[in-house]
XYZ file of C-alpha atoms in Angstrom:
652
model
C -61.833 -75.893 -49.772
C -61.424 -74.045 -46.573
C -58.454 -72.195 -48.018
C -60.421 -71.283 -51.107
C -63.304 -69.970 -48.989
C -60.921 -67.986 -46.884
C -59.404 -66.433 -49.981
C -62.814 -65.588 -51.335
C -63.891 -63.988 -48.087
C -60.676 -61.974 -47.975
C -61.242 -60.776 -51.519
C -64.814 -59.805 -50.716
C -63.617 -58.019 -47.592
C -61.125 -56.023 -49.639
C -63.819 -55.029 -52.089
C -66.135 -53.978 -49.295
C -63.366 -51.911 -47.737
C -62.772 -50.125 -51.024
C -66.457 -49.452 -51.516
C -66.863 -48.119 -47.973
C -63.732 -46.009 -48.182
C -64.924 -44.015 -51.165
C -68.023 -42.426 -49.592
C -66.098 -41.797 -46.370
C -63.481 -39.909 -48.318
C -66.220 -37.794 -49.881
C -67.719 -37.064 -46.503
C -64.277 -36.127 -45.171
C -63.845 -33.533 -47.896
C -67.025 -31.762 -46.730
C -66.283 -32.067 -43.027
C -66.917 -29.045 -40.818
C -65.553 -28.441 -37.340
C -68.550 -27.709 -35.087
C -68.765 -26.061 -31.688
C -70.172 -27.722 -28.614
C -73.738 -26.415 -29.264
C -73.737 -27.443 -32.910
C -72.428 -30.838 -31.920
C -75.498 -31.428 -29.714
C -77.875 -30.604 -32.584
C -75.954 -32.904 -34.781
C -76.415 -35.769 -32.336
C -80.149 -35.062 -32.097
C -80.576 -35.230 -35.856
C -78.846 -38.593 -36.010
C -81.102 -41.541 -36.816
C -79.698 -43.562 -33.997
C -77.874 -46.050 -36.148
C -74.395 -47.058 -35.248
C -71.743 -46.309 -37.849
C -69.776 -49.211 -39.153
C -66.069 -48.725 -38.938
C -63.735 -50.478 -41.288
C -62.237 -53.612 -39.939
C -58.521 -53.745 -39.422
C -56.519 -56.579 -40.943
C -54.811 -58.367 -38.077
C -52.116 -59.549 -40.447
C -50.912 -56.021 -40.955
C -48.561 -55.500 -38.039
C -47.378 -52.097 -39.115
C -50.817 -50.623 -39.508
C -52.106 -52.216 -36.356
C -49.113 -51.119 -34.396
C -49.318 -47.621 -35.788
C -52.971 -47.346 -34.933
C -52.442 -48.469 -31.401
C -49.579 -46.046 -31.001
C -51.711 -43.232 -32.330
C -54.523 -44.107 -29.979
C -52.094 -44.204 -27.070
C -50.660 -40.911 -28.240
C -54.197 -39.573 -28.482
C -54.873 -40.410 -24.868
C -51.551 -38.919 -23.814
C -52.225 -35.770 -25.794
C -55.677 -35.443 -24.295
C -54.220 -35.682 -20.810
C -51.508 -33.199 -21.708
C -54.033 -30.818 -23.241
C -56.072 -30.861 -20.073
C -52.949 -30.159 -18.067
C -51.819 -27.428 -20.436
C -54.862 -25.333 -19.648
C -56.767 -25.402 -22.987
C -60.452 -24.415 -22.981
C -63.193 -27.072 -23.091
C -64.177 -26.165 -26.659
C -60.611 -26.385 -27.888
C -60.137 -29.703 -26.092
C -63.239 -31.186 -27.732
C -62.155 -30.055 -31.176
C -58.713 -31.493 -30.611
C -60.216 -34.829 -29.588
C -62.390 -35.008 -32.723
C -59.421 -34.014 -34.892
C -57.250 -36.744 -33.394
C -60.089 -39.236 -33.763
C -60.610 -38.652 -37.502
C -56.898 -38.528 -38.275
C -56.259 -41.802 -36.441
C -59.130 -43.583 -38.204
C -57.530 -43.096 -41.598
C -54.054 -44.078 -40.556
C -52.496 -40.579 -40.532
C -49.592 -40.294 -38.118
C -50.395 -37.588 -35.632
C -48.289 -36.181 -32.801
C -50.075 -33.476 -30.859
C -47.655 -30.769 -29.650
C -46.714 -30.643 -26.007
C -47.018 -27.565 -23.854
C -46.304 -24.330 -25.696
C -42.521 -23.873 -25.810
C -40.478 -20.786 -26.541
C -39.748 -20.615 -30.266
C -37.602 -17.494 -30.395
C -34.570 -19.455 -31.522
C -30.912 -18.759 -30.793
C -31.044 -15.075 -29.838
C -29.797 -13.190 -26.763
C -32.443 -13.615 -24.070
C -31.522 -10.314 -22.401
C -33.611 -8.603 -25.077
C -36.684 -9.669 -23.078
C -35.419 -8.474 -19.676
C -37.735 -5.446 -19.633
C -40.787 -7.309 -21.025
C -43.415 -9.449 -19.260
C -42.937 -12.304 -21.754
C -39.865 -14.279 -22.762
C -40.771 -15.145 -26.369
C -43.436 -16.641 -28.584
C -44.765 -20.160 -29.136
C -45.408 -21.935 -32.442
C -48.768 -20.193 -32.834
C -47.249 -16.739 -32.365
C -48.656 -16.235 -28.876
C -46.595 -14.728 -26.108
C -44.946 -17.033 -23.608
C -45.277 -15.277 -20.268
C -42.353 -15.086 -17.918
C -42.617 -17.640 -15.111
C -42.783 -16.363 -11.579
C -39.472 -16.413 -9.763
C -38.853 -15.901 -6.079
C -36.062 -14.023 -4.357
C -32.818 -15.471 -3.065
C -34.460 -16.566 0.198
C -37.099 -18.564 -1.669
C -34.417 -20.223 -3.767
C -32.477 -21.136 -0.640
C -35.584 -22.592 1.044
C -36.353 -24.533 -2.129
C -32.878 -26.066 -2.095
C -33.374 -27.038 1.562
C -36.767 -28.653 0.942
C -35.831 -30.360 -2.320
C -32.901 -32.794 -1.942
C -32.614 -33.081 -5.745
C -32.237 -29.342 -6.348
C -28.529 -29.724 -7.118
C -29.401 -31.817 -10.169
C -31.124 -28.895 -11.951
C -29.798 -26.445 -14.507
C -31.152 -23.050 -15.507
C -32.672 -22.893 -19.016
C -32.395 -19.415 -20.510
C -35.099 -20.062 -23.107
C -37.805 -21.076 -20.644
C -36.363 -19.059 -17.729
C -36.805 -22.068 -15.429
C -34.713 -24.721 -13.736
C -34.910 -28.084 -15.510
C -33.965 -31.403 -13.999
C -30.981 -33.122 -15.517
C -31.212 -36.743 -16.501
C -28.941 -39.428 -15.162
C -27.031 -39.507 -18.458
C -26.459 -35.745 -18.367
C -25.287 -35.911 -14.743
C -22.916 -38.711 -15.657
C -21.474 -36.619 -18.523
C -21.010 -33.618 -16.209
C -19.221 -35.731 -13.607
C -16.933 -37.198 -16.240
C -16.075 -33.763 -17.632
C -15.414 -32.442 -14.133
C -13.061 -35.377 -13.479
C -11.265 -34.796 -16.805
C -12.463 -38.064 -18.324
C -14.041 -38.894 -21.646
C -17.773 -37.991 -21.586
C -18.676 -41.249 -23.344
C -19.225 -43.959 -20.734
C -18.651 -46.721 -23.304
C -15.291 -45.376 -24.419
C -12.380 -47.625 -23.499
C -9.024 -45.827 -23.648
C -7.170 -49.084 -23.097
C -8.797 -51.217 -25.763
C -6.422 -53.604 -27.586
C -4.754 -52.222 -30.682
C -5.821 -53.708 -33.988
C -2.800 -54.988 -35.810
C -3.566 -54.233 -39.418
C -0.134 -54.852 -40.955
C 1.557 -56.994 -38.322
C 1.450 -60.737 -38.233
C 1.596 -63.634 -40.595
C -0.263 -63.100 -43.828
C -0.590 -59.330 -43.338
C 2.720 -58.284 -44.851
C 2.692 -55.664 -47.622
C 3.976 -57.296 -50.797
C 3.226 -54.653 -53.370
C 3.983 -50.942 -52.848
C 1.159 -48.513 -52.415
C 2.137 -46.814 -55.647
C 4.109 -48.320 -58.503
C 4.633 -45.005 -60.275
C 8.231 -44.242 -61.267
C 10.284 -41.761 -59.275
C 9.557 -38.194 -60.447
C 12.312 -35.966 -61.698
C 11.873 -33.538 -58.834
C 13.241 -36.158 -56.473
C 16.798 -35.914 -57.869
C 16.822 -32.326 -59.254
C 17.630 -29.643 -56.692
C 14.821 -27.264 -55.885
C 15.086 -23.667 -57.036
C 13.003 -22.529 -54.067
C 15.399 -24.172 -51.617
C 18.318 -22.590 -53.462
C 16.762 -19.125 -53.022
C 16.203 -19.697 -49.314
C 19.779 -20.956 -48.820
C 21.257 -18.004 -50.696
C 19.183 -15.596 -48.606
C 20.589 -17.087 -45.415
C 24.158 -17.026 -46.834
C 23.864 -13.298 -47.694
C 22.560 -12.555 -44.191
C 25.529 -14.364 -42.646
C 27.988 -12.475 -44.886
C 26.410 -9.100 -44.006
C 26.445 -9.902 -40.312
C 22.670 -9.902 -39.832
C 22.787 -13.520 -38.712
C 25.465 -14.355 -36.164
C 26.208 -18.044 -35.826
C 26.061 -19.398 -32.314
C 29.328 -19.877 -30.537
C 30.550 -23.439 -30.272
C 29.788 -24.924 -26.928
C 32.830 -25.726 -24.840
C 32.710 -29.242 -23.544
C 35.757 -28.830 -21.340
C 35.015 -28.915 -17.637
C 36.060 -26.262 -15.163
C 39.672 -26.788 -14.241
C 40.741 -26.328 -10.654
C 44.194 -25.080 -9.825
C 46.130 -24.333 -6.722
C 46.435 -20.654 -5.912
C 49.645 -21.305 -3.951
C 51.524 -23.193 -6.675
C 51.378 -20.411 -9.309
C 54.646 -18.774 -10.212
C 55.031 -15.210 -8.937
C 54.757 -12.538 -11.602
C 57.457 -9.981 -12.158
C 55.141 -6.962 -12.002
C 53.140 -7.846 -8.881
C 54.762 -8.302 -5.483
C 55.561 -11.901 -4.620
C 52.802 -13.820 -2.891
C 53.283 -15.269 0.542
C 53.732 -19.004 0.954
C 50.862 -21.051 2.289
C 50.711 -21.220 6.083
C 52.004 -24.477 7.428
C 49.962 -26.544 9.855
C 51.326 -26.679 13.397
C 53.532 -29.653 14.236
C 52.224 -32.209 16.711
C 53.481 -32.042 20.292
C 53.779 -34.526 23.085
C 50.097 -34.215 24.036
C 49.052 -35.594 20.638
C 51.128 -38.766 21.013
C 49.384 -42.141 21.429
C 51.505 -42.720 24.501
C 51.882 -39.252 26.082
C 53.644 -38.683 29.404
C 51.590 -38.800 32.531
C 51.688 -35.037 33.067
C 49.767 -34.472 29.798
C 46.875 -36.733 30.747
C 43.769 -35.110 32.261
C 42.291 -36.026 35.581
C 38.599 -36.692 36.067
C 37.935 -33.139 37.229
C 39.854 -31.696 34.285
C 37.973 -33.966 31.885
C 34.653 -32.806 33.293
C 35.723 -29.169 33.103
C 36.962 -29.682 29.503
C 33.638 -31.178 28.444
C 31.588 -28.381 30.042
C 33.497 -25.640 28.203
C 32.540 -24.427 24.742
C 34.733 -25.624 21.867
C 36.014 -22.072 21.367
C 37.088 -21.756 25.013
C 39.041 -25.025 25.233
C 42.815 -24.895 25.331
C 43.079 -27.943 23.053
C 40.534 -29.225 20.571
C 41.254 -32.833 21.600
C 41.608 -34.786 24.801
C 44.988 -36.560 25.297
C 44.632 -40.331 25.606
C 47.099 -43.110 26.236
C 47.285 -46.459 24.423
C 49.658 -49.345 25.079
C 50.432 -49.917 21.388
C 49.917 -48.102 18.101
C 47.620 -50.780 16.688
C 45.066 -50.027 19.422
C 44.686 -46.385 18.350
C 41.188 -45.913 16.787
C 40.323 -43.703 13.834
C 40.523 -39.946 14.475
C 36.939 -38.735 14.931
C 37.823 -35.058 14.255
C 39.553 -35.741 10.932
C 36.899 -34.168 8.630
C 36.500 -31.124 10.854
C 40.259 -30.658 11.025
C 40.594 -30.788 7.243
C 37.757 -28.290 6.893
C 39.445 -25.872 9.296
C 42.641 -26.286 7.325
C 40.823 -25.267 4.145
C 39.456 -22.215 5.928
C 42.975 -21.282 7.036
C 44.193 -21.474 3.453
C 41.186 -19.530 2.174
C 41.528 -16.703 4.677
C 45.304 -16.543 4.701
C 46.866 -13.367 3.235
C 48.550 -13.827 -0.139
C 50.275 -10.442 -0.417
C 52.608 -8.955 2.114
C 51.661 -5.447 3.078
C 53.785 -3.043 4.970
C 52.358 -2.246 8.338
C 52.570 1.355 9.431
C 53.847 1.860 12.923
C 51.869 4.846 14.069
C 51.172 6.219 17.479
C 47.377 6.366 18.066
C 47.760 9.487 20.171
C 49.206 11.338 17.195
C 45.914 10.891 15.303
C 43.916 12.781 17.932
C 43.925 16.535 17.266
C 45.344 18.709 19.967
C 42.635 20.561 21.810
C 43.266 24.080 23.058
C 43.805 24.670 26.713
C 40.672 25.640 28.677
C 42.537 28.620 30.081
C 42.880 30.043 26.575
C 39.092 29.824 26.053
C 38.233 31.954 29.075
C 36.193 33.865 30.023
C 33.328 31.419 30.144
C 31.128 30.492 33.121
C 32.382 27.398 34.860
C 31.050 27.905 38.392
C 28.109 29.651 40.098
C 29.314 32.954 41.444
C 26.116 34.710 42.562
C 22.564 33.782 43.461
C 19.785 36.187 44.373
C 16.250 35.331 45.429
C 12.974 37.191 45.295
C 11.239 37.496 48.646
C 7.836 36.058 47.699
C 6.929 35.475 44.081
C 8.615 33.503 41.377
C 10.856 35.490 39.016
C 9.493 35.527 35.455
C 11.926 37.842 33.632
C 15.419 39.324 33.983
C 17.478 41.847 32.008
C 21.098 43.072 32.220
C 22.068 46.708 31.687
C 24.274 47.549 28.669
C 27.295 48.227 30.901
C 26.766 44.929 32.793
C 26.742 46.553 36.247
C 23.017 46.251 36.970
C 20.385 43.542 36.653
C 16.614 43.987 36.815
C 14.134 41.184 37.519
C 10.361 40.911 37.849
C 8.180 38.326 39.601
C 4.545 37.268 39.638
C 3.747 39.408 42.693
C 4.337 42.680 40.802
C 7.789 43.382 42.308
C 10.631 44.724 40.142
C 14.038 44.470 41.829
C 17.270 46.177 40.845
C 20.421 44.202 41.653
C 24.053 45.198 41.647
C 25.933 42.456 39.856
C 29.316 42.888 41.522
C 27.925 42.880 45.067
C 24.780 40.800 44.601
C 22.574 42.963 46.773
C 19.165 44.486 46.023
C 19.517 48.240 45.467
C 15.962 49.268 44.586
C 12.477 47.708 44.598
C 9.350 48.853 42.797
C 5.904 47.452 43.614
C 3.122 47.356 41.006
C -0.402 46.008 40.944
C -0.342 42.983 38.673
C 2.005 40.312 37.370
C 5.219 41.449 35.730
C 5.387 40.082 32.166
C 8.708 41.439 30.886
C 11.642 43.683 31.808
C 14.121 45.111 29.282
C 16.937 47.701 29.517
C 17.361 50.370 26.866
C 20.487 49.561 24.769
C 21.682 53.197 24.563
C 24.900 54.078 26.404
C 24.185 57.800 26.894
C 20.975 57.196 28.865
C 20.014 54.632 31.502
C 16.439 53.438 32.004
C 14.421 50.238 31.679
C 10.940 49.294 30.450
C 8.636 47.139 32.552
C 5.547 45.469 31.084
C 2.547 44.480 33.164
C -1.159 44.139 32.472
C -2.042 46.511 29.548
C 0.667 48.979 30.691
C 4.368 49.663 30.021
C 6.324 51.733 32.577
C 9.732 53.390 32.085
C 11.896 53.474 35.213
C 15.155 55.337 35.932
C 17.442 53.444 38.313
C 19.083 55.303 41.266
C 22.793 55.965 41.674
C 23.167 57.082 38.078
C 25.704 59.657 36.925
C 24.314 63.194 36.909
C 24.967 63.756 33.233
C 23.317 60.462 32.264
C 20.468 61.122 34.683
C 19.785 64.604 33.276
C 19.843 63.337 29.680
C 17.546 60.436 30.559
C 15.135 62.754 32.343
C 15.037 65.182 29.418
C 14.320 62.268 27.044
C 11.482 60.727 29.026
C 10.008 63.971 30.492
C 10.880 66.868 28.157
C 9.801 70.406 28.891
C 7.831 70.624 25.644
C 5.991 67.543 24.450
C 6.252 66.613 20.758
C 3.291 67.290 18.504
C 0.709 64.528 18.114
C 0.747 62.478 14.937
C -1.711 62.903 12.065
C -3.559 59.723 12.994
C -4.681 59.238 16.584
C -3.382 56.100 18.291
C -5.144 53.782 20.687
C -2.081 53.803 22.959
C -2.153 56.571 25.587
C 1.175 58.103 26.698
C 1.350 59.560 30.217
C 4.420 61.419 31.538
C 5.303 63.218 34.744
C 7.155 66.542 34.828
C 10.713 66.420 36.062
C 10.011 68.818 38.931
C 7.139 66.822 40.445
C 8.425 63.307 39.656
C 9.040 61.067 42.700
C 11.830 58.520 42.419
C 9.602 55.591 43.410
C 7.143 56.060 40.534
C 7.677 55.581 36.768
C 8.557 58.771 34.940
C 6.731 57.667 31.756
C 3.874 55.210 31.151
C 1.861 54.130 28.156
C -1.457 52.349 28.251
C -2.138 49.652 25.682
C -5.614 49.180 24.193
C -8.177 47.376 26.326
C -8.083 43.540 26.323
C -4.475 43.587 25.134
C -3.288 41.448 28.013
C 0.107 41.312 29.658
C 3.132 42.158 27.481
C 5.168 38.941 27.346
C 8.093 40.474 25.444
C 9.715 43.913 25.082
C 12.280 44.153 22.279
C 14.381 47.307 21.748
C 15.834 48.476 18.476
C 19.635 48.776 18.497
C 19.415 52.600 18.433
C 17.176 52.625 21.526
C 14.415 54.831 20.116
C 11.942 52.080 19.132
C 10.606 49.322 21.362
C 8.281 46.534 20.233
C 5.833 44.842 22.596
C 4.056 41.491 22.227
C 0.944 40.955 24.332
C -1.164 37.897 24.935
C -4.310 39.317 23.285
C -5.619 42.124 21.119
C -6.924 42.485 17.605
C -3.426 42.659 16.084
C -2.166 39.766 18.250
C -0.750 42.412 20.636
C 2.168 43.545 18.383
C 2.932 47.268 18.794
C 5.952 49.380 17.883
C 6.493 52.448 20.112
C 8.755 55.443 19.377
C 9.907 57.070 22.632
C 11.189 60.373 21.173
C 7.913 61.235 19.404
C 5.540 59.561 21.874
C 3.906 57.631 19.015
C 2.710 53.995 18.777
C 1.537 52.006 15.753
C 0.389 48.461 14.979
C 2.342 47.213 11.947
C -0.065 44.342 11.159
C -3.768 44.306 10.622
C -3.950 40.529 10.727
C -1.351 37.809 11.285
C -1.785 34.091 10.696
C -1.161 32.265 13.947
C -0.354 33.397 17.474
C 2.711 35.616 17.677
C 5.332 34.322 20.103
C 8.365 36.618 19.582
C 9.469 39.650 17.565
C 12.982 40.876 16.748
C 14.563 43.877 15.013
C 17.224 43.355 12.367
C 20.523 44.918 13.595
C 21.488 46.681 10.326
C 18.403 46.835 8.059
C 14.783 47.946 8.522
C 13.642 44.347 8.792
C 11.356 42.876 11.411
C 11.239 39.200 12.459
C 7.895 37.809 13.646
C 7.807 34.264 15.053
C 4.582 32.316 15.382
C 4.349 28.802 16.814
C 5.889 27.082 13.755
C 7.090 29.770 11.312
C 9.330 32.847 11.303
C 8.360 35.635 8.901
C 10.685 38.440 7.843
C 9.052 41.783 6.953
C 10.480 44.954 5.435
C 9.084 47.833 7.500
C 10.170 50.497 4.991
C 8.469 48.853 1.997
C 5.753 47.208 4.140
C 5.947 43.750 2.525
C 6.817 40.186 3.399
C 10.337 39.172 2.344
C 10.453 35.458 3.204
C 9.046 32.817 5.507
C 11.482 30.616 7.405
C 10.422 27.025 8.177
C 12.402 25.693 11.151
C 10.348 22.524 11.528
C 9.729 23.134 15.243
C 6.371 22.387 16.796
C 6.486 25.335 19.224
C 9.026 28.153 18.981
C 10.236 29.382 22.367
C 13.164 31.746 21.652
C 14.939 33.536 18.830
C 18.047 35.693 18.332
C 19.947 37.238 15.421
C 23.685 37.621 14.857
C 25.082 41.200 15.084
C 25.969 41.001 11.371
C 22.345 40.179 10.519
C 23.214 37.181 8.303
C 22.455 34.379 10.753
C 19.447 33.553 12.904
C 19.009 30.888 15.576
C 15.580 29.612 16.651
C 14.930 27.393 19.677
C 11.860 25.357 20.520
C 10.257 23.372 23.282
C 10.782 20.129 21.306
C 14.558 20.232 22.017
C 15.645 21.575 18.635
C 17.926 24.503 17.801
C 17.790 25.623 14.164
C 20.551 27.674 12.576
C 19.462 29.742 9.561
C 21.670 31.354 6.960
C 19.388 34.152 5.756
C 21.166 34.427 2.409
C 21.183 30.693 1.715
C 17.752 29.135 2.120
C 14.436 29.284 3.902
C 15.171 25.976 5.620
C 17.653 25.496 8.458
C 21.320 25.260 7.562
C 21.858 22.965 10.561
C 19.607 21.470 13.242
C 21.104 20.771 16.671
C 19.598 18.576 19.392
C 19.523 19.993 22.922
C 17.215 19.934 25.902
C 14.106 22.066 26.216
C 15.181 25.570 25.136
C 13.684 28.564 26.941
C 16.108 31.226 25.765
C 18.903 31.636 23.229
């Protein structure tokens, strides 16, 4: 009876649930979501009765479990919604919505915090925007705040678990990795299988091995097809293609490999050929002597001092490569300790021995040395100091020899010009000037005799004493003529000053020319071979102090308006109207008639000190302070034909 009553009550309960569910469903269809204010009015209008909720069948595990899970999920979602930052009105509506959906058994999972729903797209599209994407409702997901590198470093110091995070491009944040993910990363880094449960050494399953597992019937009982025993046409075409290629030579078969080993032969046992000269026999080893005997005489044995001296010497310096020893019988002789080394030296002797006999030439070594000429045949050349003269006070800075070689003129820093007679070595004449003497140069003409002296901004022309009357008269008429030549069309900055022959004293210069102001001291005076032109190089001036003076017409001109570099030396060509100008590192050759640059010589010297030209005009030598002497062939190249190494060159 109790069971019957229980069944009846359960049936009545089911009917009551169905009756109550119908009006609730109708009310649910007209349900409105109210705001917080409307919700308060709604509570006030309530009659105060408590609603009856449908009872839940405890026998239904699935429904009961589902309801409890939904309620738990509801509480979790409410906590998450509060943490997510929803408004109070939205939170209340969400709670009511979860409540009604859970009452009627509808599975509900409230979404977590708004995630980026942009999908699999390049995230660099949002680099210039304040947001990084959109959530499920279409709202922008703002970019999280990120610190600089210092903040990241401090965060890694403060957080010991910072190394277990990975950067998520979608959320632009660092997310913590789970233990499973860290385990997978470690396994991949170690080169292992990422699955922790994978066993690479698990026992093999024997499917067809063992008793009762043998295959009795074939997998297929179909008869053999015809293509198994009929040759394939496709294979025939491929084989014929290869055969044609071999016949035409496009495919070369590989050479058969030789399996024979390298054969060694004796180079001394070969028969001599008829064409080549006969080879020499192998050198024979030296025969043993008395010192190598096991029982040598007493005179061959070494004393203690000789043994010590033999051991201290190097093996190459020893007279013998063994030490003689004496034994009473042959059976007491031990094994030879130098046997392997001796055989090796024997092999070296055979390897290095000559195999062909060559005729040795008996030649006197002295006959190979060329015969040098006798020094007497090379004279005259200076081989001893014959004369020495000395200035009284100052240091001599320049010297010049007359064309006939009988006179020598020198100038010092005290302004003294001395005239010396070469044969006697005595001072014949002395001129005193105010200033340092920069250069002295004799005129190369043979019919006249005078010299030019350069000092500060002035050039003086002096006539030496004791000159032949004819030469003296011609020199005087050249430097101090009765009628002066007419002045040139263009006035010159150089002033010529001459003294008449009647009133000229012998101690003073007969002719002088004044260089422009600030020209400095003339460091070089260079005469033309005809003796009418003289070029001067001074230490200053607008044109680098280069002037060309014509004595017969009393005219001076500056050939250059501007020159690159500081001029060191100038030189006239002996046969052509060419003019050499040497700066510190270059030598330029100018044509004075055409007024143009012909070539630039590059001696490769850091500082040019001297220069001279051959009388033929085809060769030029240039010396420098860096101990180089360059020889130029003017018709060959702009670079030196030969460079010679000497000491510091002051003059050539």
